[in-house]
PDB file of C-alpha atoms and ligand atoms in Angstrom:
ATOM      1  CA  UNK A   1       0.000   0.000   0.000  1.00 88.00           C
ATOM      2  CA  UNK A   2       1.415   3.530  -0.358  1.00 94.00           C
ATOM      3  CA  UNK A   3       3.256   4.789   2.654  1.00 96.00           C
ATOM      4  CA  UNK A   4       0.870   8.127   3.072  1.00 97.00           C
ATOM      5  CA  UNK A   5      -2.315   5.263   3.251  1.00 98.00           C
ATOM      6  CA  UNK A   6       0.080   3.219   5.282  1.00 97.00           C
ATOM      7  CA  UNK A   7       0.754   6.157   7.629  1.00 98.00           C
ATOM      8  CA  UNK A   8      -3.034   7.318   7.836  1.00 98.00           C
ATOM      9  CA  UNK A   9      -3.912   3.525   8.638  1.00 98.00           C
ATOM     10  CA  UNK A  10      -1.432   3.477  11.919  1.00 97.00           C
ATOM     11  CA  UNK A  11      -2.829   6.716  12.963  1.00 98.00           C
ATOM     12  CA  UNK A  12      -6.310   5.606  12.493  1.00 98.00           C
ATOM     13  CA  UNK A  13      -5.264   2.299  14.918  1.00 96.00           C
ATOM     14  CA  UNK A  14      -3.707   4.658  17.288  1.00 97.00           C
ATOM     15  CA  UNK A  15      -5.985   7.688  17.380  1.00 98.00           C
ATOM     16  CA  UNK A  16      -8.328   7.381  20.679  1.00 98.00           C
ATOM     17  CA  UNK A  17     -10.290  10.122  19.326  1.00 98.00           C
ATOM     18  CA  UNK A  18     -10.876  10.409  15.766  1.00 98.00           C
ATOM     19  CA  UNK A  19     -12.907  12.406  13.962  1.00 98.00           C
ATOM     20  CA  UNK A  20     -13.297  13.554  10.067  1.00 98.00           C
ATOM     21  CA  UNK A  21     -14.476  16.871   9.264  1.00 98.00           C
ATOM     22  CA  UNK A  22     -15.904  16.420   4.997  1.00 98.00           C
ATOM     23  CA  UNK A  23     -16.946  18.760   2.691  1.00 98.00           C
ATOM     24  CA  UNK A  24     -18.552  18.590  -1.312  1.00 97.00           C
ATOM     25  CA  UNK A  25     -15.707  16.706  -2.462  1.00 97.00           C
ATOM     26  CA  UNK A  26     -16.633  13.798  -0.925  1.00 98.00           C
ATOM     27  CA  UNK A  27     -19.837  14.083  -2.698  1.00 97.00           C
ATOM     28  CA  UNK A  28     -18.530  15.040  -6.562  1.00 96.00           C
ATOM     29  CA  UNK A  29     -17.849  10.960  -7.029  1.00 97.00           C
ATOM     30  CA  UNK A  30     -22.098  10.472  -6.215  1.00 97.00           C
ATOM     31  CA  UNK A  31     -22.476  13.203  -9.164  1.00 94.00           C
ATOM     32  CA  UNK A  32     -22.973  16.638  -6.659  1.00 94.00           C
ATOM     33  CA  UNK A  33     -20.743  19.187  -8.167  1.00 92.00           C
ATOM     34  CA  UNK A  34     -18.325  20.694  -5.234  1.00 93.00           C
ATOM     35  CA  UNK A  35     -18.606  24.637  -5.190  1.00 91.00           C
ATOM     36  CA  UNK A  36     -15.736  26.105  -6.239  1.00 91.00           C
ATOM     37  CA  UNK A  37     -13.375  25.273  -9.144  1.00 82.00           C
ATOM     38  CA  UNK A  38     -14.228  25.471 -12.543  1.00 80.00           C
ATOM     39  CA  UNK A  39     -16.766  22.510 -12.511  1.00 84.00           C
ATOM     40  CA  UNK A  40     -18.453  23.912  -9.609  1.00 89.00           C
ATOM     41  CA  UNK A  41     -21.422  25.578  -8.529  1.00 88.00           C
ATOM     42  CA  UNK A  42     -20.319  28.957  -8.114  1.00 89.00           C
ATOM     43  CA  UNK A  43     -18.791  29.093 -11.418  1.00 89.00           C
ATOM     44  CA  UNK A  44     -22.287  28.993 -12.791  1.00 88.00           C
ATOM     45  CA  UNK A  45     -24.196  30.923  -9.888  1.00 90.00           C
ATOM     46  CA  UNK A  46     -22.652  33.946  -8.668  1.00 91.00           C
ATOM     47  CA  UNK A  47     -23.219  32.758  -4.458  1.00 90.00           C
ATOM     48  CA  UNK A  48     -24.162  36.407  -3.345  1.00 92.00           C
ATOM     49  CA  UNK A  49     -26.792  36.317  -5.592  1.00 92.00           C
ATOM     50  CA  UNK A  50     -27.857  32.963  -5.275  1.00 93.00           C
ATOM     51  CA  UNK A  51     -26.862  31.686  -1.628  1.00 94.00           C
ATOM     52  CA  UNK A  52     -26.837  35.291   0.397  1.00 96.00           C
ATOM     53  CA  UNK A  53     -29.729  35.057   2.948  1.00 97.00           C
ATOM     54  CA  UNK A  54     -30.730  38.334   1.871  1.00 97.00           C
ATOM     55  CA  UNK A  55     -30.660  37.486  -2.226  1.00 96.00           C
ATOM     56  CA  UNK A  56     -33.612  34.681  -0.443  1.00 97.00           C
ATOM     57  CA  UNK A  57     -35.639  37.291   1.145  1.00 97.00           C
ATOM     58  CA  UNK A  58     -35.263  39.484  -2.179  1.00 96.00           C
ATOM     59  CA  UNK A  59     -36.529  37.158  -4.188  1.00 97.00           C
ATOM     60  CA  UNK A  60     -36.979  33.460  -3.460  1.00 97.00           C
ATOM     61  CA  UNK A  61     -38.388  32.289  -6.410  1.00 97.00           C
ATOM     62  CA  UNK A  62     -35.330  33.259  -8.315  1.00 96.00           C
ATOM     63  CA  UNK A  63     -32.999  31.195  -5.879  1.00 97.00           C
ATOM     64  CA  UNK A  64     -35.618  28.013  -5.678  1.00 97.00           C
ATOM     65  CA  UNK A  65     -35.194  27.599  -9.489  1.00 95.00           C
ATOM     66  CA  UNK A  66     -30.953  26.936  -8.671  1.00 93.00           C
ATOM     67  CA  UNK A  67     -32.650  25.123  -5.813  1.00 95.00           C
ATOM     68  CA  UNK A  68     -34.889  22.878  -8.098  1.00 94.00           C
ATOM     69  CA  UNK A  69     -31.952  21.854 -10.275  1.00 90.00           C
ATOM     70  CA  UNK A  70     -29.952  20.984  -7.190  1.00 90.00           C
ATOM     71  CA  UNK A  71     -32.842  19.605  -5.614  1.00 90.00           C
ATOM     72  CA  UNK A  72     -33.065  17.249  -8.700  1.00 89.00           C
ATOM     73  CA  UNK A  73     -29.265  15.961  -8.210  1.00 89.00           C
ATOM     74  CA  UNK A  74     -29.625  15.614  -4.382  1.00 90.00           C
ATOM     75  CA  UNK A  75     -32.473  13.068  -4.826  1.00 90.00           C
ATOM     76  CA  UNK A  76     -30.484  10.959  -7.333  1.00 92.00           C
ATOM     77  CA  UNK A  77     -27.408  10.733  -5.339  1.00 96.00           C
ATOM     78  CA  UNK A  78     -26.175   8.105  -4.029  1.00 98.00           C
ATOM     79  CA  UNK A  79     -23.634   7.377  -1.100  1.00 98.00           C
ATOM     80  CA  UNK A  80     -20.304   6.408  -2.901  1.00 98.00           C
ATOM     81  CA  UNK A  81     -17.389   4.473  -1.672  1.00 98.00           C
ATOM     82  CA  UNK A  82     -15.346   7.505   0.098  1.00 98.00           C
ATOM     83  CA  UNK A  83     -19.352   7.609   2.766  1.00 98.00           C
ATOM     84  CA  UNK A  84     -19.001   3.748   3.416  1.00 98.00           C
ATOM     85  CA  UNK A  85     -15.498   3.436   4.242  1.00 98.00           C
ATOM     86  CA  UNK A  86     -16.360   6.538   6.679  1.00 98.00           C
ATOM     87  CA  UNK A  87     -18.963   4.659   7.886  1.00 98.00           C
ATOM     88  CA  UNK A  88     -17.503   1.334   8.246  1.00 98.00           C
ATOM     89  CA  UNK A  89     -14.312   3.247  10.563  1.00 98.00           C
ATOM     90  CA  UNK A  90     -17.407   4.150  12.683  1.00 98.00           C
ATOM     91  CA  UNK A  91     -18.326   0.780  13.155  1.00 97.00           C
ATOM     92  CA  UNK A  92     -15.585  -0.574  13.338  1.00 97.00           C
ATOM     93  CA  UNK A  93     -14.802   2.067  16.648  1.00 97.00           C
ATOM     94  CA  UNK A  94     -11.483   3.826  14.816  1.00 98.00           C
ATOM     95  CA  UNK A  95     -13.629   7.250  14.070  1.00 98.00           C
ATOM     96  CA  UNK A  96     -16.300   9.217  16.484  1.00 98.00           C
ATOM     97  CA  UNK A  97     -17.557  11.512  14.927  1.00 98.00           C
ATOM     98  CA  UNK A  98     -18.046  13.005  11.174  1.00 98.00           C
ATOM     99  CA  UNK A  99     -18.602  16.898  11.254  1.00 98.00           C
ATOM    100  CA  UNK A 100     -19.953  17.823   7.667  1.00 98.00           C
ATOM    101  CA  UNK A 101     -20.301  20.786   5.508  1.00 98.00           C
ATOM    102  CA  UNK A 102     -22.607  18.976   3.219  1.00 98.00           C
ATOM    103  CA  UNK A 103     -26.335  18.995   3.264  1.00 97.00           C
ATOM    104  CA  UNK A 104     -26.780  16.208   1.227  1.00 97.00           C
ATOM    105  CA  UNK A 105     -27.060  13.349   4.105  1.00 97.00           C
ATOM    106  CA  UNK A 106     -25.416  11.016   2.052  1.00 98.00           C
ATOM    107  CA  UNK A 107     -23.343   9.813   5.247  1.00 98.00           C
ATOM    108  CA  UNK A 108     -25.983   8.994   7.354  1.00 98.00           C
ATOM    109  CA  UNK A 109     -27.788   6.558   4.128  1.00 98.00           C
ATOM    110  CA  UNK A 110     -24.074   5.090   4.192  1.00 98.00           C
ATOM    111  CA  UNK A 111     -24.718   4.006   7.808  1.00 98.00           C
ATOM    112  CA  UNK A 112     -22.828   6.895   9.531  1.00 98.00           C
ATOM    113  CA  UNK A 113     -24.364   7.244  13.273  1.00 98.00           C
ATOM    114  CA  UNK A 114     -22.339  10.573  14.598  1.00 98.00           C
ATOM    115  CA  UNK A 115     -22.833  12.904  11.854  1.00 98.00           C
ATOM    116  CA  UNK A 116     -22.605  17.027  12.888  1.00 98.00           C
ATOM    117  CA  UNK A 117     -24.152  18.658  10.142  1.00 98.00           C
ATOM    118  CA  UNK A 118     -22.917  22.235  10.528  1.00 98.00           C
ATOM    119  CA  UNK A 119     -24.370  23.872   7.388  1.00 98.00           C
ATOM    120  CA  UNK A 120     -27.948  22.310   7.742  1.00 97.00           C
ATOM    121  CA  UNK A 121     -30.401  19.419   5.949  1.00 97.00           C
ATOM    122  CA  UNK A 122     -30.995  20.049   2.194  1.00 95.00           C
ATOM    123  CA  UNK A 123     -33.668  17.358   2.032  1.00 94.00           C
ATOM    124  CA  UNK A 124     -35.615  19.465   5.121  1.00 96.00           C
ATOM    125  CA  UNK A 125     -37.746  22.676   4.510  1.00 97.00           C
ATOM    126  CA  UNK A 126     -38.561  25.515   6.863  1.00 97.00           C
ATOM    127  CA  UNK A 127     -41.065  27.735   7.267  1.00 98.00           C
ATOM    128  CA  UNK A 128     -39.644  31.715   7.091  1.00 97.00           C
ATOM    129  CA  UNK A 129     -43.259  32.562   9.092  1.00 97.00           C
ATOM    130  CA  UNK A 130     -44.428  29.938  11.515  1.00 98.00           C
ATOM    131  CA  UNK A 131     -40.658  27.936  11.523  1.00 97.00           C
ATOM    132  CA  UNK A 132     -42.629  24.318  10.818  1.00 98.00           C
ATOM    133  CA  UNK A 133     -40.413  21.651   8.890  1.00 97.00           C
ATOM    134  CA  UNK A 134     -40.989  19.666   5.858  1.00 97.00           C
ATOM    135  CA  UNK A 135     -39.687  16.949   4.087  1.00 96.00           C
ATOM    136  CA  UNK A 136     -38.498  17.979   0.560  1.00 94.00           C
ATOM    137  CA  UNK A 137     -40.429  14.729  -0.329  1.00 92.00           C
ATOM    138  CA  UNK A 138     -43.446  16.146   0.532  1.00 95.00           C
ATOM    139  CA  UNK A 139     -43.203  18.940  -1.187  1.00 95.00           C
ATOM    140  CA  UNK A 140     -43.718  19.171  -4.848  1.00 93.00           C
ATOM    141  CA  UNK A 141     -41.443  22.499  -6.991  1.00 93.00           C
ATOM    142  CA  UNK A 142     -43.976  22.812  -9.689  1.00 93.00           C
ATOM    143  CA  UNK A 143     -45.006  26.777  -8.228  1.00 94.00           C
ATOM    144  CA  UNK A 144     -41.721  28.307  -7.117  1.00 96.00           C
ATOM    145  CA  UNK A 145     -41.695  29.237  -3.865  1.00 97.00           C
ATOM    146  CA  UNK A 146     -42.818  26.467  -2.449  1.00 97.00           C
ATOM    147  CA  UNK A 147     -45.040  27.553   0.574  1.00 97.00           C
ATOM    148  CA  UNK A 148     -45.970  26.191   4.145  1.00 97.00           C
ATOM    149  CA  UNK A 149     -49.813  25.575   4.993  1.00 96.00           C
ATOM    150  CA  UNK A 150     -49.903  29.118   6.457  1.00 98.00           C
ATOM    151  CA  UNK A 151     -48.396  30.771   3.145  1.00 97.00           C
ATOM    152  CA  UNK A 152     -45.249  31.592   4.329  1.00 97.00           C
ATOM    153  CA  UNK A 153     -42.068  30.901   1.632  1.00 98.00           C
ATOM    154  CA  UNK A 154     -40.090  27.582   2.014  1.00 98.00           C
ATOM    155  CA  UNK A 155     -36.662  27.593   2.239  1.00 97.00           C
ATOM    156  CA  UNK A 156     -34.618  24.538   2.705  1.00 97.00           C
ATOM    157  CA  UNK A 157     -32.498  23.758   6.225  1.00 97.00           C
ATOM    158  CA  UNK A 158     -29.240  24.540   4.914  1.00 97.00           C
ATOM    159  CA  UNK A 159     -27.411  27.820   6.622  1.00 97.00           C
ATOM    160  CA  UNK A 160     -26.889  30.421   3.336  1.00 97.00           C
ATOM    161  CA  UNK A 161     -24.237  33.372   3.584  1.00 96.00           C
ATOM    162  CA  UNK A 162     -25.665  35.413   6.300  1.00 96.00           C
ATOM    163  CA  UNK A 163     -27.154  32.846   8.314  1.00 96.00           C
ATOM    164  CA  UNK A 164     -25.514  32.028  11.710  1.00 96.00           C
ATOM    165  CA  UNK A 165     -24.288  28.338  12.328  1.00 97.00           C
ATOM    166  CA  UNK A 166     -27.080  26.196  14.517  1.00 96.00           C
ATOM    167  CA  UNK A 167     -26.761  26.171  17.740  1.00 97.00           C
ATOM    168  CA  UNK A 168     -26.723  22.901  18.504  1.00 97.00           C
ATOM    169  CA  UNK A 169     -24.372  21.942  15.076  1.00 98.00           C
ATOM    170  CA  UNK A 170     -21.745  25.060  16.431  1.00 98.00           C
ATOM    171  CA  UNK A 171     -21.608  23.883  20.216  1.00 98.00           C
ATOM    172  CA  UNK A 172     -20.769  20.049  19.132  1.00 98.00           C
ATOM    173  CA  UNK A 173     -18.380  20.585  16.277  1.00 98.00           C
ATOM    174  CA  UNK A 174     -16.650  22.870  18.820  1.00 98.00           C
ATOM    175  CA  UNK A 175     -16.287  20.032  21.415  1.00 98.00           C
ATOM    176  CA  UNK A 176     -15.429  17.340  19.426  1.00 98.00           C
ATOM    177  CA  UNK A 177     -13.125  18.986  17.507  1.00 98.00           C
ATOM    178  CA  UNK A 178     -11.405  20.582  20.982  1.00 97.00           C
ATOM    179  CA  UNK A 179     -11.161  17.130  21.919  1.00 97.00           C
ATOM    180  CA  UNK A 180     -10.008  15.223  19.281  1.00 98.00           C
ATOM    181  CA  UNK A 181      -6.516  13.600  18.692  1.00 98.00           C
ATOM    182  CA  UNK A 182      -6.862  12.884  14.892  1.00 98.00           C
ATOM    183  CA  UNK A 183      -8.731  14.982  12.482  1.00 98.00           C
ATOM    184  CA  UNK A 184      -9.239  13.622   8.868  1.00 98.00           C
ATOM    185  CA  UNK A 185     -10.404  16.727   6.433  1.00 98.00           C
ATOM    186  CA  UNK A 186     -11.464  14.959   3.657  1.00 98.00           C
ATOM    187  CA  UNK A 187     -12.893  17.340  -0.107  1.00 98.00           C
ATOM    188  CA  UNK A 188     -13.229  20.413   1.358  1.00 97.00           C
ATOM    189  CA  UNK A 189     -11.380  23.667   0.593  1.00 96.00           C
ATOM    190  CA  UNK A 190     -11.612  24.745   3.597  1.00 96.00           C
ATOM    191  CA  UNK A 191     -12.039  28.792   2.969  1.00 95.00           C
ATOM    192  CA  UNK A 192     -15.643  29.060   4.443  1.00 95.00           C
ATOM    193  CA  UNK A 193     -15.540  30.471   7.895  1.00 95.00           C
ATOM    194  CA  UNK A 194     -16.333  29.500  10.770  1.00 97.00           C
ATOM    195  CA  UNK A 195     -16.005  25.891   9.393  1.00 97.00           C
ATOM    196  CA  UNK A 196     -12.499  26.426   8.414  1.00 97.00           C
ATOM    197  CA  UNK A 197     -11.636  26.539  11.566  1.00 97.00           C
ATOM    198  CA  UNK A 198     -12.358  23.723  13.159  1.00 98.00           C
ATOM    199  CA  UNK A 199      -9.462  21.942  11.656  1.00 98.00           C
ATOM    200  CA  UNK A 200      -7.616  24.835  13.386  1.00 98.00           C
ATOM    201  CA  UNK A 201      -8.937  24.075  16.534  1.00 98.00           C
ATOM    202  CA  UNK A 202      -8.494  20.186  16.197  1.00 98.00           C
ATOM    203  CA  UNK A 203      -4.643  21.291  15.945  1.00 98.00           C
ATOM    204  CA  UNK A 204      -4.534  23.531  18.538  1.00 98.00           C
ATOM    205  CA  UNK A 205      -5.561  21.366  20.961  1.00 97.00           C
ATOM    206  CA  UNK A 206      -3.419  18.967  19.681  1.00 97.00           C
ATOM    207  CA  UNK A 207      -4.594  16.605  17.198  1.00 98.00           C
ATOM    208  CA  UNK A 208      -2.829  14.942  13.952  1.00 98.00           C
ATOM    209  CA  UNK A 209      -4.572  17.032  10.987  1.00 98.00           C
ATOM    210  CA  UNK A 210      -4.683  14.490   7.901  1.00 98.00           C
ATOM    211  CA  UNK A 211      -5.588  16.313   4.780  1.00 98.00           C
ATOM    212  CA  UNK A 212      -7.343  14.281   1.831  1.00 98.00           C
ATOM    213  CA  UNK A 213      -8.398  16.448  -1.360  1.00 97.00           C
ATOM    214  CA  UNK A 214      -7.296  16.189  -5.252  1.00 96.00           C
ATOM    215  CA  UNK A 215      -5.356  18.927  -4.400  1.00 96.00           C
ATOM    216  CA  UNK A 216      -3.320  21.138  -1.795  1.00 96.00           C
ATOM    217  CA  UNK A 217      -5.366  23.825  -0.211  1.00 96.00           C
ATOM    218  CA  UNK A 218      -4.866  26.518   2.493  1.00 97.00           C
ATOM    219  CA  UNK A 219      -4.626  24.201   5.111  1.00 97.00           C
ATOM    220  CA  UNK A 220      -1.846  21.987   3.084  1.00 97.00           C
ATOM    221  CA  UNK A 221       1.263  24.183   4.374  1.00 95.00           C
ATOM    222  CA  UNK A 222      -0.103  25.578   7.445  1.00 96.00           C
ATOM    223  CA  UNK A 223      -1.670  23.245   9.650  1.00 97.00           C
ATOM    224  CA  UNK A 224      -1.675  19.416   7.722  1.00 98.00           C
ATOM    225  CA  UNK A 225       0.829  16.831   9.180  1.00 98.00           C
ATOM    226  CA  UNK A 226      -0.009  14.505   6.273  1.00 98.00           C
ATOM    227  CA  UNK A 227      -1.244  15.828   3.145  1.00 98.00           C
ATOM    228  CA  UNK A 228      -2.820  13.017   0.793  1.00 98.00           C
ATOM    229  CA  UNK A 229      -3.836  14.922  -2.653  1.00 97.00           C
ATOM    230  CA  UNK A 230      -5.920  12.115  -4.079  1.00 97.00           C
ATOM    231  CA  UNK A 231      -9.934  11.444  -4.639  1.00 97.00           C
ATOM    232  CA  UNK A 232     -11.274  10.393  -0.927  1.00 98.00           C
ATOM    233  CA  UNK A 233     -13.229   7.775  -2.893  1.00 98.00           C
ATOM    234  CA  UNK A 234      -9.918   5.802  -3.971  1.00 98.00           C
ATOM    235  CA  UNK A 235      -7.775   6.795  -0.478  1.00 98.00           C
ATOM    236  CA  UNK A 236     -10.302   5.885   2.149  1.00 98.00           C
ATOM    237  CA  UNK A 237     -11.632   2.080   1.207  1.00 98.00           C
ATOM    238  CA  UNK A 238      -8.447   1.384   0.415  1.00 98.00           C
ATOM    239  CA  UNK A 239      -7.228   2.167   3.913  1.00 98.00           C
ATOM    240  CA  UNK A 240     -10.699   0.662   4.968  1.00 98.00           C
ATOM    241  CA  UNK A 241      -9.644  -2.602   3.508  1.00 97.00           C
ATOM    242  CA  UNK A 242      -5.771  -2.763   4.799  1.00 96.00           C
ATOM    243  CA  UNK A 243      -7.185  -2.369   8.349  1.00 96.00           C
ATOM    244  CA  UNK A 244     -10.073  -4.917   8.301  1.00 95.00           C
ATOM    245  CA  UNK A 245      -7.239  -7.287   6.588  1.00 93.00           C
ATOM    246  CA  UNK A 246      -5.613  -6.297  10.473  1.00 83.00           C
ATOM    247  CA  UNK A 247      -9.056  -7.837  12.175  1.00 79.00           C
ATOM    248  CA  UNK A 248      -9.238  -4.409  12.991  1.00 64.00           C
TER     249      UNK A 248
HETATM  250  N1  LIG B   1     -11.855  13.664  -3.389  1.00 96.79           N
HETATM  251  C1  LIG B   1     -11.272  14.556  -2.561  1.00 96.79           C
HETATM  252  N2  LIG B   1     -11.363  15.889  -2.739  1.00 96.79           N
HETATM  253  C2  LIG B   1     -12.080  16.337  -3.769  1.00 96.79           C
HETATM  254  C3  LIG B   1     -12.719  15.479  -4.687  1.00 96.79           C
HETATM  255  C4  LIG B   1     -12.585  14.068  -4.468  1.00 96.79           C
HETATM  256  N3  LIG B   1     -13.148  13.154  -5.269  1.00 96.79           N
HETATM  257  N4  LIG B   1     -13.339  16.217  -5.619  1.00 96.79           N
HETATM  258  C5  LIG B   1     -13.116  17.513  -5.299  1.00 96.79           C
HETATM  259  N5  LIG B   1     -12.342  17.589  -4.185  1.00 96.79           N
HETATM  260  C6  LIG B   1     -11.915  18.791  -3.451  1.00 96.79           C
HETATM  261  C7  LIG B   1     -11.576  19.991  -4.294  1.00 96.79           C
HETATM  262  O1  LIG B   1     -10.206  19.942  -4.674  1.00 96.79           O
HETATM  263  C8  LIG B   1     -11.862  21.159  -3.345  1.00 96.79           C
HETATM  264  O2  LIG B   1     -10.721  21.521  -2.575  1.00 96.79           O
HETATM  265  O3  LIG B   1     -13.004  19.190  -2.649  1.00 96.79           O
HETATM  266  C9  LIG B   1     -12.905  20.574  -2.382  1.00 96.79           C
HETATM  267  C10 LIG B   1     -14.276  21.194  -2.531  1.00 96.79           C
HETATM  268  O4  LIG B   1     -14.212  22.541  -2.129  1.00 96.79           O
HETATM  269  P1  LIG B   1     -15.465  23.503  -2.214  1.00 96.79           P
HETATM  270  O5  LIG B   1     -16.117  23.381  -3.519  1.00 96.79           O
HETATM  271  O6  LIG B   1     -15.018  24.850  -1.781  1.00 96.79           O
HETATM  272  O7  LIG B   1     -16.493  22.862  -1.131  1.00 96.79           O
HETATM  273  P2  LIG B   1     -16.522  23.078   0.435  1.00 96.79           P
HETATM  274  O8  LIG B   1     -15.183  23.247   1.001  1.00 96.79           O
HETATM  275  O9  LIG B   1     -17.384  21.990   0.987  1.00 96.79           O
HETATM  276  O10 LIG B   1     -17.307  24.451   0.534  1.00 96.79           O
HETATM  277  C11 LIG B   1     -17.584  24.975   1.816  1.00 96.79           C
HETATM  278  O11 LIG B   1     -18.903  26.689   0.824  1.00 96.79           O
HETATM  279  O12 LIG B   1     -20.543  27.811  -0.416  1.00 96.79           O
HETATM  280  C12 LIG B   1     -20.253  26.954   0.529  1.00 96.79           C
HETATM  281  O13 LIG B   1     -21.892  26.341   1.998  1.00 96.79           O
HETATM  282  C13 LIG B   1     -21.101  25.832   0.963  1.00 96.79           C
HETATM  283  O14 LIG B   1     -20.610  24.098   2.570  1.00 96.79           O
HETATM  284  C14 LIG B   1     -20.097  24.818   1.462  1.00 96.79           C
HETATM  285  C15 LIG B   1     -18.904  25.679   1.823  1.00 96.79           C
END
């Protein structure tokens, strides 16, 4: 196996702590296009027109019909191999804990039990007047906004630019992340505050920051102690597989 796998493996076996913190790379090999790059989201959608809280309020029905087409992708999707090996760590008791930036739950339908989701539920719809929640499901996109029983505009779960993190999402990312030994960042860029800085944190209280993305980011040079720049679907069931063949 190659050493960096090799390396992340005896960590993984060591770490009494470890958590992963993911963002929409993980997700590009189940066919959800990360954000930024040139394939990605924002290169299409300008995000302070399309993903401000206040471009929302301005006019909803404008941002629902991005929403729809993402909407359509998110139901598709499927978990791919990079959710199951993180699930199968969890089982297997080597990782605690996945905080994610994604909305896309596609590591809890891999079997993932600890999941923080810090930017919200896509597949959930609020209420902007009387705060009641929907499945997307249940809610068909053929009138755009989509609107509650009282009238009030739908807008799904997910925290926009604007929006303060969740309480309850902040507070537990904070504490697992201050208590941590081994952090695994796995397709994220890692440029959106405050999320970027939980792998900051993680560090400063100690913890072995492993770094898995197609490429080097901001955290590469500053803060990684093992930087693997490959897709998190090939890295992470391969690493999967080497420790099970330890009876791990
Ligand atoms: N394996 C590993 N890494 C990958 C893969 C892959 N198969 N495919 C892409 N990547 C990497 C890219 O190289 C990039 O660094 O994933 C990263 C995705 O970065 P972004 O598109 O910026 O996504 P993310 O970091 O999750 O964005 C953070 O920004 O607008 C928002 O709210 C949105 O939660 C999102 C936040």
């Amino acid at each position: 196996m190659d050493p960096k796998y090799l390396q992340l493996a005896d960590r993984l076996e060591r770490a009494e702590n470890a958590i992963a913190m993911t963002g929409a790379g993980i997700s590009v090999e189940s066919g959800i296009p990360a954000f930024r790059g040139s394939q990605g989201l924002w290169a299409e959608y300008d995000p302070m027109e399309y993903a401000h809280i206040q471009s929302f309020y301005n006019n909803p029905a404008k941002v629902w019909r991005m929403l729809k087409d993402l909407d359509a992708l998110l139901v598709q999707a499927k978990p791919n191999p990079a959710h199951t090996a993180l699930a199968e760590l969890e089982s297997m008791g080597l990782l605690k804990c996945i905080i994610t930036q994604n909305v896309d739950s596609l590591h809890q339908e891999a079997g993932s039990k600890k999941v923080v989701e810090f930017h919200g539920n896509g597949k959930t719809l609020v209420c902007l007047d009387c705060g009641r929640k929907y499945s997307s499901r249940d809610i068909p996109l053929d009138s755009l906004p989509p609107r509650c029983n009282c009238m009030g505009v739908l807008k799904p779960d997910v925290v926009f630019f604007g929006e303060a993190i969740p309480y309850e999402a902040g507070s537990q990312a904070q504490s697992v992340a201050c208590s941590c030994d081994l952090i695994m960042v796995i397709g994220t860029s890692a440029v959106v505050a405050p999320a970027s800085m939980i792998p900051v944190t993680a560090k400063n209280n100690g913890a072995y920051v492993v770094e898995i993305n197609l490429e080097p980011t901001v955290l590469s040079q500053t803060i990684s102690d093992l930087v693997i720049n490959e897709s998190a679907g090939r890295v992470l069931p391969e690493v999967v597989t080497w420790l099970k063949s330890r009876g791990k």
